[in-house]
Coordinates of C-alpha atoms (C1' of nucleotides) in Angstrom, one line a residue:
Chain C
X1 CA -169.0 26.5 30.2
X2 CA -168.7 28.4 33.4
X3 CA -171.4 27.5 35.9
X4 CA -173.8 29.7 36.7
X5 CA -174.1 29.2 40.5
X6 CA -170.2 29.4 40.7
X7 CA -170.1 32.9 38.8
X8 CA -172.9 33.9 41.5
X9 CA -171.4 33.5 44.1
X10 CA -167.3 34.1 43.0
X11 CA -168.1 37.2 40.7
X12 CA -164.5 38.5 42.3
X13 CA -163.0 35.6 41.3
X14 CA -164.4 35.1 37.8
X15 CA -163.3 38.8 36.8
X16 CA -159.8 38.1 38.0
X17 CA -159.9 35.2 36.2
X18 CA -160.8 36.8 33.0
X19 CA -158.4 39.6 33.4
X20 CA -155.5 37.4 33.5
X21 CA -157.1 36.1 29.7
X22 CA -157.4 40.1 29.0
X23 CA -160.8 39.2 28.2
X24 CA -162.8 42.4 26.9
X25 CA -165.5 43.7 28.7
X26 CA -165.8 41.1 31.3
X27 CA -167.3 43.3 33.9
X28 CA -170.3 43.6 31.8
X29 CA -170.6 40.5 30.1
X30 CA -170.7 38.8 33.6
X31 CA -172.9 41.8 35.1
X32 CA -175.2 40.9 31.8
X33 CA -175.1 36.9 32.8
X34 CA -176.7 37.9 36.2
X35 CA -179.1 40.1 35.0
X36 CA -180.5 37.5 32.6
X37 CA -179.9 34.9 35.0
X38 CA -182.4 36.8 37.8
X39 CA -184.7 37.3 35.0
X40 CA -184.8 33.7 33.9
X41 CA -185.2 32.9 38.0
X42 CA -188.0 35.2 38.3
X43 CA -190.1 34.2 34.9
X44 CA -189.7 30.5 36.0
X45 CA -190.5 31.5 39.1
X46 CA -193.5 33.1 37.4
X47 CA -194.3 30.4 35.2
X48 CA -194.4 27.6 37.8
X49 CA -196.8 29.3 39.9
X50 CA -198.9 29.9 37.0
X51 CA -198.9 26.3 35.9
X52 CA -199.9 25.1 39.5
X53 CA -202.8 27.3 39.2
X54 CA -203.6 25.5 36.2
X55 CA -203.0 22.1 37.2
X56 CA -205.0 22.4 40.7
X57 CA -208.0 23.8 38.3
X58 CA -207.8 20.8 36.3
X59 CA -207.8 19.1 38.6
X60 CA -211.0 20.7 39.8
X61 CA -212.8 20.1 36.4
X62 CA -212.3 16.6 36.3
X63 CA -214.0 16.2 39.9
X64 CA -216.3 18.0 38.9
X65 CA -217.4 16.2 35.9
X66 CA -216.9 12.6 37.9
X67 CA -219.6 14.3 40.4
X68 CA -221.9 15.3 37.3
X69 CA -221.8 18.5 38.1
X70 CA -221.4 19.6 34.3
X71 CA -222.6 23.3 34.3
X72 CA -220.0 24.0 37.0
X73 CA -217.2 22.0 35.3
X74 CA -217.9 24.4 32.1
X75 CA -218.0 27.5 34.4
X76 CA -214.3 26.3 35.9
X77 CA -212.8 25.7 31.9
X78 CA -214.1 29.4 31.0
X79 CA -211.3 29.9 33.9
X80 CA -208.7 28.4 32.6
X81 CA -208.2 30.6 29.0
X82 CA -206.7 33.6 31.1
X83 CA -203.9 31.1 32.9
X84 CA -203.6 29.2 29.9
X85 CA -202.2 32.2 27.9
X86 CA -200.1 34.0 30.8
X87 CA -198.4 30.5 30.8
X88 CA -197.7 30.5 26.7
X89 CA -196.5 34.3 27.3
X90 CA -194.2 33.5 30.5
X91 CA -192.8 30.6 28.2
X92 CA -191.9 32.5 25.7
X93 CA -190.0 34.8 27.4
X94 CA -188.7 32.0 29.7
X95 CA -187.3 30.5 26.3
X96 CA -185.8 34.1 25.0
X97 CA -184.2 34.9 28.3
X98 CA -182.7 31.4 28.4
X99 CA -181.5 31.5 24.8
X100 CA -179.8 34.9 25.7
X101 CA -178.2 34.2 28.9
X102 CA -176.7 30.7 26.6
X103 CA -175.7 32.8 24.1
X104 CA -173.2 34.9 26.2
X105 CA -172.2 32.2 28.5
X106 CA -170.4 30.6 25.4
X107 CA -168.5 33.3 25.2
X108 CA -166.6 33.2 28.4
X109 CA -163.3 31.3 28.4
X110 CA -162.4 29.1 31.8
X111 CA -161.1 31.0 34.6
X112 CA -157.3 30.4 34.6
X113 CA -155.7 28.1 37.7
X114 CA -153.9 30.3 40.1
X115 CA -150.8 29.1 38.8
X116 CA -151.1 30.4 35.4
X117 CA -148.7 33.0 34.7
X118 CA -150.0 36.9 33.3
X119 CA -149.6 37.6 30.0
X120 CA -150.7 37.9 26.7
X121 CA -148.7 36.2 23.9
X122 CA -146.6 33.2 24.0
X123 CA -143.6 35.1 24.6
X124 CA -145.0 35.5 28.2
X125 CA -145.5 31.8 28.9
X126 CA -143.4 30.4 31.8
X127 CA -140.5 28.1 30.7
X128 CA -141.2 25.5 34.0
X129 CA -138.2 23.4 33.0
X130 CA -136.0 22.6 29.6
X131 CA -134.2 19.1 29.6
X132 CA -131.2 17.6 26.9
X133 CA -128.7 18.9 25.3
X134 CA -129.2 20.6 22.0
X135 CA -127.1 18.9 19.5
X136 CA -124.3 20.7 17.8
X137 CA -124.7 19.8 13.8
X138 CA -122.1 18.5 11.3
X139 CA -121.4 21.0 8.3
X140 CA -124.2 19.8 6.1
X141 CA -126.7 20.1 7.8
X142 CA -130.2 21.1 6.3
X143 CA -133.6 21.7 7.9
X144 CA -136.2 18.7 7.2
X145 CA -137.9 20.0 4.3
X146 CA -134.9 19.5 2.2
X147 CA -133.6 16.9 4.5
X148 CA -136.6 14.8 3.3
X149 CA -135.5 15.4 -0.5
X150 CA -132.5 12.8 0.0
X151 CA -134.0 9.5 0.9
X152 CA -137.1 8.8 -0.3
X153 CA -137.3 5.4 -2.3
X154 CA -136.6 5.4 -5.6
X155 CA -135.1 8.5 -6.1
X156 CA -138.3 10.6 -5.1
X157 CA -138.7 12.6 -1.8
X158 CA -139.0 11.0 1.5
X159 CA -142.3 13.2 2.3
X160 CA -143.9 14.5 -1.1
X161 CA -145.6 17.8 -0.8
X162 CA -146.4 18.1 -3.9
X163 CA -148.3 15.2 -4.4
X164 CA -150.4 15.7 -1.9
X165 CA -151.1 18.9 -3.5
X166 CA -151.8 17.3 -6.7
X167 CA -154.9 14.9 -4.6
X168 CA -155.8 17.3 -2.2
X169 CA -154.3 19.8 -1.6
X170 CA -151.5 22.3 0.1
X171 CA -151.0 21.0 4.2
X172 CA -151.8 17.2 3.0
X173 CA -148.4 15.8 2.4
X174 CA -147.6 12.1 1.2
X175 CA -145.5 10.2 3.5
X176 CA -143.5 7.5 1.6
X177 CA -141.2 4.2 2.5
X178 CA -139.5 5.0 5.6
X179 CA -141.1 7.9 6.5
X180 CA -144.5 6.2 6.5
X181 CA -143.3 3.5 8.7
X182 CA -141.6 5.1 10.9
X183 CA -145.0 7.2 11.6
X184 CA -146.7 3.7 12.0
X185 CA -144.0 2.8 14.7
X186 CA -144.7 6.0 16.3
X187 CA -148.5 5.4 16.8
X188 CA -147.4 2.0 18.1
X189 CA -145.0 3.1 20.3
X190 CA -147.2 6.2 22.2
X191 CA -149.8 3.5 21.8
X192 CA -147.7 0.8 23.9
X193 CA -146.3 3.7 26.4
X194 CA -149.7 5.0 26.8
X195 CA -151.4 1.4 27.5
X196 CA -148.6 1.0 30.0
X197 CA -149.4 4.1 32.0
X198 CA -153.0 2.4 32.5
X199 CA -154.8 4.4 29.7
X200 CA -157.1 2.3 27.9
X201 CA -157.2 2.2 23.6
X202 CA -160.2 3.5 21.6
X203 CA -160.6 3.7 18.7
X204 CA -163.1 6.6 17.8
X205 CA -165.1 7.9 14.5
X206 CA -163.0 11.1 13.3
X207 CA -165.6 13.2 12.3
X208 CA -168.4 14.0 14.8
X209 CA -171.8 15.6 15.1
X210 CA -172.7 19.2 16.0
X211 CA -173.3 17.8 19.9
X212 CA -170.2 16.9 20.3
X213 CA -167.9 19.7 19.3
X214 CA -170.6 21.7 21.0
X215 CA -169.6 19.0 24.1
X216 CA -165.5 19.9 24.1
X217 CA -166.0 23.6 23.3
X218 CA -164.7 23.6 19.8
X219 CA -168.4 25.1 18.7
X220 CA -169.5 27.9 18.5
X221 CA -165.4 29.1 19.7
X222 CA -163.7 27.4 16.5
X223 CA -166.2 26.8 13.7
X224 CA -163.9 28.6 11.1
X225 CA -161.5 25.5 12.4
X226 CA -163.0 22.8 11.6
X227 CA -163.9 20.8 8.4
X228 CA -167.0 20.7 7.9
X229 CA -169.0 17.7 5.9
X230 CA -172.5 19.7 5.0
X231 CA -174.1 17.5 3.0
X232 CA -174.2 14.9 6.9
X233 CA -173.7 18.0 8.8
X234 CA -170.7 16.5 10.7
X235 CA -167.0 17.7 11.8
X236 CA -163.8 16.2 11.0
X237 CA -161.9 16.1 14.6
X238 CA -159.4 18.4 15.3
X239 CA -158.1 16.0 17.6
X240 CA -159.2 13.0 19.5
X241 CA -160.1 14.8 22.3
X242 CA -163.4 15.6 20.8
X243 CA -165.1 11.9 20.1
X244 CA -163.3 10.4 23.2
X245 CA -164.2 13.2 25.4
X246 CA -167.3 13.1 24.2
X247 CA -167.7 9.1 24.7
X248 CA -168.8 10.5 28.5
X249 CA -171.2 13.3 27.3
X250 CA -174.6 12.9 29.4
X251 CA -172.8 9.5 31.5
X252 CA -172.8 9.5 35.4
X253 CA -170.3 7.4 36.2
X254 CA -169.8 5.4 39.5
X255 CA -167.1 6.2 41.7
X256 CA -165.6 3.5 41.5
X257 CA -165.1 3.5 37.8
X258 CA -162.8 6.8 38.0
X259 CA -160.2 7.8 37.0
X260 CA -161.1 6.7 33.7
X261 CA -158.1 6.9 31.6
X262 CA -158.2 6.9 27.8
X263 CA -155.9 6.8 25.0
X264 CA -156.5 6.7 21.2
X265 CA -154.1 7.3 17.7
X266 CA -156.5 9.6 15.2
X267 CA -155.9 11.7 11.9
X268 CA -156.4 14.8 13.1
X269 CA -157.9 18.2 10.6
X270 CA -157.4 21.8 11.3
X271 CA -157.9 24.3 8.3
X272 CA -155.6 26.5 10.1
X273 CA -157.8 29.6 8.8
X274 CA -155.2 32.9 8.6
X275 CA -152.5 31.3 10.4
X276 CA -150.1 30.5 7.1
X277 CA -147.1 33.1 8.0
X278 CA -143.9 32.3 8.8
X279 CA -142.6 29.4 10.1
X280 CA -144.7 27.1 8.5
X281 CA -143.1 24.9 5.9
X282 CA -142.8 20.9 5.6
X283 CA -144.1 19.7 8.7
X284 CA -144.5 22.4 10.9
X285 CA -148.1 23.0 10.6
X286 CA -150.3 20.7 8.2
X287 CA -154.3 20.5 7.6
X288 CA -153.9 16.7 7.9
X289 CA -151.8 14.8 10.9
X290 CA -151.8 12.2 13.2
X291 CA -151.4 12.0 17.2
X292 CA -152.0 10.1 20.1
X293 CA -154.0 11.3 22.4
X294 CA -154.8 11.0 26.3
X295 CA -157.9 11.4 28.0
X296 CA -158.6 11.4 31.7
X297 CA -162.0 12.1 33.9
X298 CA -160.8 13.2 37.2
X299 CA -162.2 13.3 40.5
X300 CA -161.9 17.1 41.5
X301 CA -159.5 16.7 43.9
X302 CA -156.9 14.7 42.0
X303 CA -157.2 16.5 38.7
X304 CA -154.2 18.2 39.1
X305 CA -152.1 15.9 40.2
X306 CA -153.4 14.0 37.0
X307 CA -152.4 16.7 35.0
X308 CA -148.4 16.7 36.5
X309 CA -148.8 12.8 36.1
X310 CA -149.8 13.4 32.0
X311 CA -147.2 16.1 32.2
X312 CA -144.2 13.8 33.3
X313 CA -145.5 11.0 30.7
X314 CA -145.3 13.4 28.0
X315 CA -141.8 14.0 29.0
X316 CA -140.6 10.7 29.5
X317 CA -141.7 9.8 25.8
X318 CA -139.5 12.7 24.3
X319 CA -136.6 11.4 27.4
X320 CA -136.9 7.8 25.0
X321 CA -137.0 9.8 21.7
X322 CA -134.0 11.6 23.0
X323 CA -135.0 14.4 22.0
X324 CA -134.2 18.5 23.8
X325 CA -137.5 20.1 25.1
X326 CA -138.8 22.1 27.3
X327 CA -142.3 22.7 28.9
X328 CA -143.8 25.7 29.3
X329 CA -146.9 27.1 31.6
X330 CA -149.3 29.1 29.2
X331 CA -149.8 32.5 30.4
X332 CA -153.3 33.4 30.5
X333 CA -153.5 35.0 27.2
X334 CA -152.3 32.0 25.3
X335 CA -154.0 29.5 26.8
X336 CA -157.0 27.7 24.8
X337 CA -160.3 29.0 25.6
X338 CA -161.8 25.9 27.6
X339 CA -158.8 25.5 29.7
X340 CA -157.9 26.2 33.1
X341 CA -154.4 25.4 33.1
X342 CA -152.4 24.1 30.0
X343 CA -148.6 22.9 29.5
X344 CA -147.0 23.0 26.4
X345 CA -144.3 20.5 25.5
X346 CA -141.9 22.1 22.6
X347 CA -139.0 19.9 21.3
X348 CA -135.9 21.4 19.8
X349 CA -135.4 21.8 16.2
X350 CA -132.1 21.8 15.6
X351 CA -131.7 23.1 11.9
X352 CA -134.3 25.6 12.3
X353 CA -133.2 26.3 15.4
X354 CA -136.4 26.4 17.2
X355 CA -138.5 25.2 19.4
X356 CA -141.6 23.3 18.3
X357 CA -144.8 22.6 20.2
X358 CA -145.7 18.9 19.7
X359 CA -148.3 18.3 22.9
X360 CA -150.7 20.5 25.5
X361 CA -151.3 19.0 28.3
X362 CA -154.5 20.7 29.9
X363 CA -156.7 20.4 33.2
X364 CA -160.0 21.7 31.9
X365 CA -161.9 21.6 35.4
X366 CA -165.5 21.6 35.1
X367 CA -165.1 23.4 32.0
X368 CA -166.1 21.1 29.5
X369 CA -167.8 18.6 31.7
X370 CA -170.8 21.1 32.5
X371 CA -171.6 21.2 29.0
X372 CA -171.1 17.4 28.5
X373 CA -173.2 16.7 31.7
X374 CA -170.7 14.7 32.7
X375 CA -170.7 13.6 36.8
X376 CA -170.9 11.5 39.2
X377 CA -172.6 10.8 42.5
X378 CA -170.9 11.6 45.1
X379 CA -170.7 9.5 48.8
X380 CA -173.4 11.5 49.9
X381 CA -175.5 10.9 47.1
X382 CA -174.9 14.3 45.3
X383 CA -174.8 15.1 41.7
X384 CA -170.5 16.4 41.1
X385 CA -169.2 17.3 37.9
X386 CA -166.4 15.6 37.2
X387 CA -163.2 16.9 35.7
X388 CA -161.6 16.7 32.1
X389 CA -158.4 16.8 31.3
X390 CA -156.3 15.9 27.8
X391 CA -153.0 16.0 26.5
X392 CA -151.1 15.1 22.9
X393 CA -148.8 12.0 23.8
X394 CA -147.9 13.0 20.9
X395 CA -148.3 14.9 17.5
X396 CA -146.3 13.1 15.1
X397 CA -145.3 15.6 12.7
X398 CA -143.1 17.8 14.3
X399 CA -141.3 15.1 16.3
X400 CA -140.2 13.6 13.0
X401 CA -138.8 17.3 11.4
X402 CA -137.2 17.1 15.0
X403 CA -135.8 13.8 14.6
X404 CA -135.2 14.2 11.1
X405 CA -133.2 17.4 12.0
X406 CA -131.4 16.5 15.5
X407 CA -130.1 13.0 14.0
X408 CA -128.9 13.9 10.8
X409 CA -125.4 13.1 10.0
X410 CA -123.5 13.0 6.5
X411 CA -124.2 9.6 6.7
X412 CA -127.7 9.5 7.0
X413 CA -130.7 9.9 9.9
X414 CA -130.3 7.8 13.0
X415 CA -133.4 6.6 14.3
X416 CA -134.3 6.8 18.4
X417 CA -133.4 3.6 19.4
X418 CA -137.0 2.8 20.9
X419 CA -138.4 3.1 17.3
X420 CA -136.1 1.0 16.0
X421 CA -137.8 -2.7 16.9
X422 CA -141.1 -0.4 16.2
X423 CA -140.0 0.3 12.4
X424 CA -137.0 -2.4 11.9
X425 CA -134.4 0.1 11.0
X426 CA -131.7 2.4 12.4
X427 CA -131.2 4.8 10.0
X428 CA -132.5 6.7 7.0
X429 CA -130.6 6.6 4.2
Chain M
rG1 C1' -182.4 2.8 -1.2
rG2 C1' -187.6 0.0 -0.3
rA3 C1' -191.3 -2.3 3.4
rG4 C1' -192.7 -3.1 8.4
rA5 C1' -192.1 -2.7 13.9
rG6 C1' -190.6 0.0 17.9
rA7 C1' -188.5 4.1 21.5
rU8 C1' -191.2 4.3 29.2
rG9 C1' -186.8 5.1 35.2
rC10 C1' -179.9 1.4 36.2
rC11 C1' -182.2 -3.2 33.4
rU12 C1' -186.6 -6.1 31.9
rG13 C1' -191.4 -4.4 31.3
rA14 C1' -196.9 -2.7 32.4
rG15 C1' -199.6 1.4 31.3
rU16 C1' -204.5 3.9 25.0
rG17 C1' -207.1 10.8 28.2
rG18 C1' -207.7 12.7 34.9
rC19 C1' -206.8 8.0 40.4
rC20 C1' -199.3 8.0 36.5
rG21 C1' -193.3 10.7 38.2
rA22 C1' -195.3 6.4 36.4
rA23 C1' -197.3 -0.9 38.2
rA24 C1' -194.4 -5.3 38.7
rG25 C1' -189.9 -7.9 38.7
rG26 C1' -184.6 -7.7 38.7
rA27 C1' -180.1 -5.1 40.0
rA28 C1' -178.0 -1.7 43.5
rC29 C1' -177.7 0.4 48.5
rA30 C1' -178.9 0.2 54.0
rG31 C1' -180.8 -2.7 58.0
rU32 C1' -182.8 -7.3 60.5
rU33 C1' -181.8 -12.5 60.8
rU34 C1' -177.2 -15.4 60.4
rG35 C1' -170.9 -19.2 62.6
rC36 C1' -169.5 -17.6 57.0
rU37 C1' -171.6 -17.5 52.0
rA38 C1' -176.5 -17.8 50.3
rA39 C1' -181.6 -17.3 51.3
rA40 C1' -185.6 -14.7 53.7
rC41 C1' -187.7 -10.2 55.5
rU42 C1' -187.9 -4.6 56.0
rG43 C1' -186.6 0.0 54.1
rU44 C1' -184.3 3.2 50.3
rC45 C1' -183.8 3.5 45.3
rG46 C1' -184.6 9.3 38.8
rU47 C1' -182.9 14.1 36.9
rA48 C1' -183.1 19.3 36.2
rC49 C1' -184.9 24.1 37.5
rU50 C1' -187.0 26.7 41.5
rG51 C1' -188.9 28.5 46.8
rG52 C1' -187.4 27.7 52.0
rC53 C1' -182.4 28.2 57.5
rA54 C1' -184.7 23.6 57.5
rA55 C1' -188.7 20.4 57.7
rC56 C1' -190.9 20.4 53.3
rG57 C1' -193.0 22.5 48.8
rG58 C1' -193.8 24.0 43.3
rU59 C1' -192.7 23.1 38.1
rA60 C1' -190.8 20.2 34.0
rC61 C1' -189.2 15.6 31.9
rC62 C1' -192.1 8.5 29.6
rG63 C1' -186.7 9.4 22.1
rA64 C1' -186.8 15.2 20.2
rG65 C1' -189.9 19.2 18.6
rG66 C1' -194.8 21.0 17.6
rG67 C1' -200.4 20.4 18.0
rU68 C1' -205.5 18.9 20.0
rU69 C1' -207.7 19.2 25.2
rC70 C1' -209.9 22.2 31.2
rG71 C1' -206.3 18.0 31.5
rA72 C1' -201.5 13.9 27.4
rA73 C1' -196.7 8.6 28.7
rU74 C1' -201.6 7.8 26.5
rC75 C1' -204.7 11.2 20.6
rC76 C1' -202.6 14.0 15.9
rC77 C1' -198.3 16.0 13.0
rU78 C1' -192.9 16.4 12.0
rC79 C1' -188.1 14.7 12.9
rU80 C1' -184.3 11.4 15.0
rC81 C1' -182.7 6.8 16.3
rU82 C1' -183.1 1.3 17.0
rC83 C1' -184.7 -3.5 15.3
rU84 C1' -186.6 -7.1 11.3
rC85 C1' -187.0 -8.2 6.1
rC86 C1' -185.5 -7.0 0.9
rG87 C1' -181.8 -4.6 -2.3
rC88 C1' -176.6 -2.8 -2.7
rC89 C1' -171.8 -3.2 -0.8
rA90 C1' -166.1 -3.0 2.1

RNA sequence: GGAGAGAUGCCUGAGUGGCCGAAAGGAACAGUUUGCUAAACUGUCGUACUGGCAACGGUACCGAGGGUUCGAAUCCCUCUCUCUCCGCCA
């Protein structure tokens, strides 16, 4: 959430900002935030003097009846009735007013880095840099989901679909022999790469509480997204960025504790509400899947150099998976709502010919962190937000219809070499 | 799931209606002393909102939300969480 103070004073800026997201009606939902926000000032304002008056004639009364002097004491509380409902009246409208000016402050996205590109659709992202060679395939080739048909054990598919269908439901496939290990050697191999870069394993609970997707944005923007458990009122993550995020909600943390830099491997769920078109069988897009995620707190002034520094990780995993990809700068209409600047990482897919997005890399600024009331003190002693920032290093699925698809040969799937001690094979077959 | 106890500032912990934004100790920070470390002494030591150029004020917050009262950390109600015991269980 934006803060108020800083859309105060950079009301040029903010509008700017928004008009890069082609976000509707932004001159008056921000001309609305400072209305109510003058209001709120003034009935506070109002408020406060009211309960001094009532305090200082407390105050009064209880000298008063110390001194004996009860006639005057009950002259004084005959005083107090007036004050004493102006107060309940000023709070009440102190409460609506604040309620009001929450309620559309949810509703306004970050303000876009000056970097980010205009635009409104992914086909206006930026492509900041592609890297590999596509491969050229042998006559046979087939995309994944029919690649995955050929070498399951015992006759049966690599990656059953239908099972999962049969114990859950469409999106929660079944992941069989080396398919299921070779996701197990991912985790430990982003895992391992990760914990060399300095981040820190956690592992987190994967559902949370209303707080905490509240904390990361997710609520009220995605509530359609997420599973929902009503009978405990709690969220299944969409990613790990939400409990691990969320580890610093309401923390001031020393100075010299930052950067903190986390990693954790989670199951991640998305219902993926009206967004089953094309493009979306095997593993392109699942309600189930698992990913490794980073996690930084930032100084200000470093965040975005964090944020290249996540970037080139990113990379340098899909360098060891050798795997074609390219990253791209989101344009300002296809960026997330709670980020300031996001990269997407897309690896190549060669049967499909396609690229597919398997990590976002984003500096969220003091975006998320206001809400989480997450700072630190500064040298000077003052209260600083601190900034978030996250990326997927990375989303399993997709880099295994990649691998699945770049490697394939008549005979068989040739597995990255890093994996191999990871999984103890070289090849599917 | 049943019974009991509790929730106070960075930590420990006092406080059962006005003198309490809150004792005391510890930690931390700054300074004095000191050959160094330690010790000792002195001082600082919550957050948010709000007024003011500032100095300095006002208001709120003692788990959360209501209530009683002129006045609540303190009394009443509801909820949440923690701990102990019992049951169940990976």
């Amino acid at each position: 959430m934006l803060q108020l103070a800083y859309i105060r004073e950079n009301r040029e800026t903010v509008l700017a900002g928004l008009a890069k997201r082609h976000f509707a009606n932004a001159d008056a939902t921000i001309d609305q935030v400072l209305t109510l926000d003058q209001q709120r000032r003034d009935t506070q304002r109002d408020l406060d003097d009211t309960l001094a008056q009532s305090n200082a004639k407390a105050k009064e009364i209880g000298a008063l009846m110390k001194a004996g002097q009860q006639a005057e004491a009950n002259a004084a509380k005959a005083e107090t009735a007036a004050l004493k409902s102006r107060s309940k009246e000023l709070e009440e409208s102190l409460k609506s007013v604040e309620q009001q000016l929450q309620s559309v402050l949810v509703t306004i996205p970050n303000v876009p880095h000056s970097s980010v590109p205009e635009g409104r659709a992914a086909e206006d992202n930026e492509v900041v840099l592609e890297h590999g060679e596509k491969p050229t395939l042998y006559d046979g080739a087939q995309p994944h989901w029919e690649l995955i048909k050929k070498y399951g054990p015992d006759g049966g598919p690599l990656i059953d679909f239908e099972l999962g269908v049969k114990i859950t439901g469409a999106g929660f496939p079944v992941y069989k022999g080396k398919a299921a290990r070779i996701q197990r050697a991912m985790i430990n191999f982003f895992l391992d790469e990760a914990m060399k870069a300095g981040y820190v394993e956690v592992q987190p609970p994967i559902v949370v509480n209303e707080e905490s997707g509240f904390g990361t944005g997710q609520l009220p923007d995605k509530e359609g997204q997420m599973y929902f458990i009503n009978e405990e009122k709690l969220y299944m993550i969409p990613t790990a960025e939400v409990p691990i995020t969320n580890l610093y909600r309401d923390v001031i943390v020393p100075e010299g504790q930052l950067p903190i830099k986390n990693t954790g491997y989670t199951p991640c769920f998305r219902r993926e509400a009206g967004s089953w078109g094309a493009h979306v069988r095997g593993l392109n897009r699942l309600h189930q899947f698992d990913k490794v995620e980073l996690v930084r707190i930032e100084k200000p002034e470093n965040s975005y150099a964090a944020l290249e520094e996540m970037s080139l990780h990113v990379q340098s995993l899909l360098q060891k998976l050798e795997l074609p990809y390219r990253v791209l700068r989101l344009c300002g209409g296809d960026m997330g709502f709670t980020s300031a600047l996001t990269y997407d990482m897309e690896v190549w897919s060669a049967a499909q010919q396609r690229w597919l997005e398997v990590s976002s890399v984003s500096n969220f600024e003091t975006y998320q962190a206001n809400r989480l009331k997450l700072r630190t003190k500064d040298s000077s002693g003052k209260m600083q937000l601190l900034h978030t920032l996250n990326g997927s290093a990375l989303a399993l699925p997709r880099i295994l219809a990649s691998i699945l698809e770049n490697n394939q040969t008549a005979e068989g799937i040739r597995v990255p070499s890093v994996l191999v001690p990871y999984c103890g094979f070289d090849r599917i077959d």
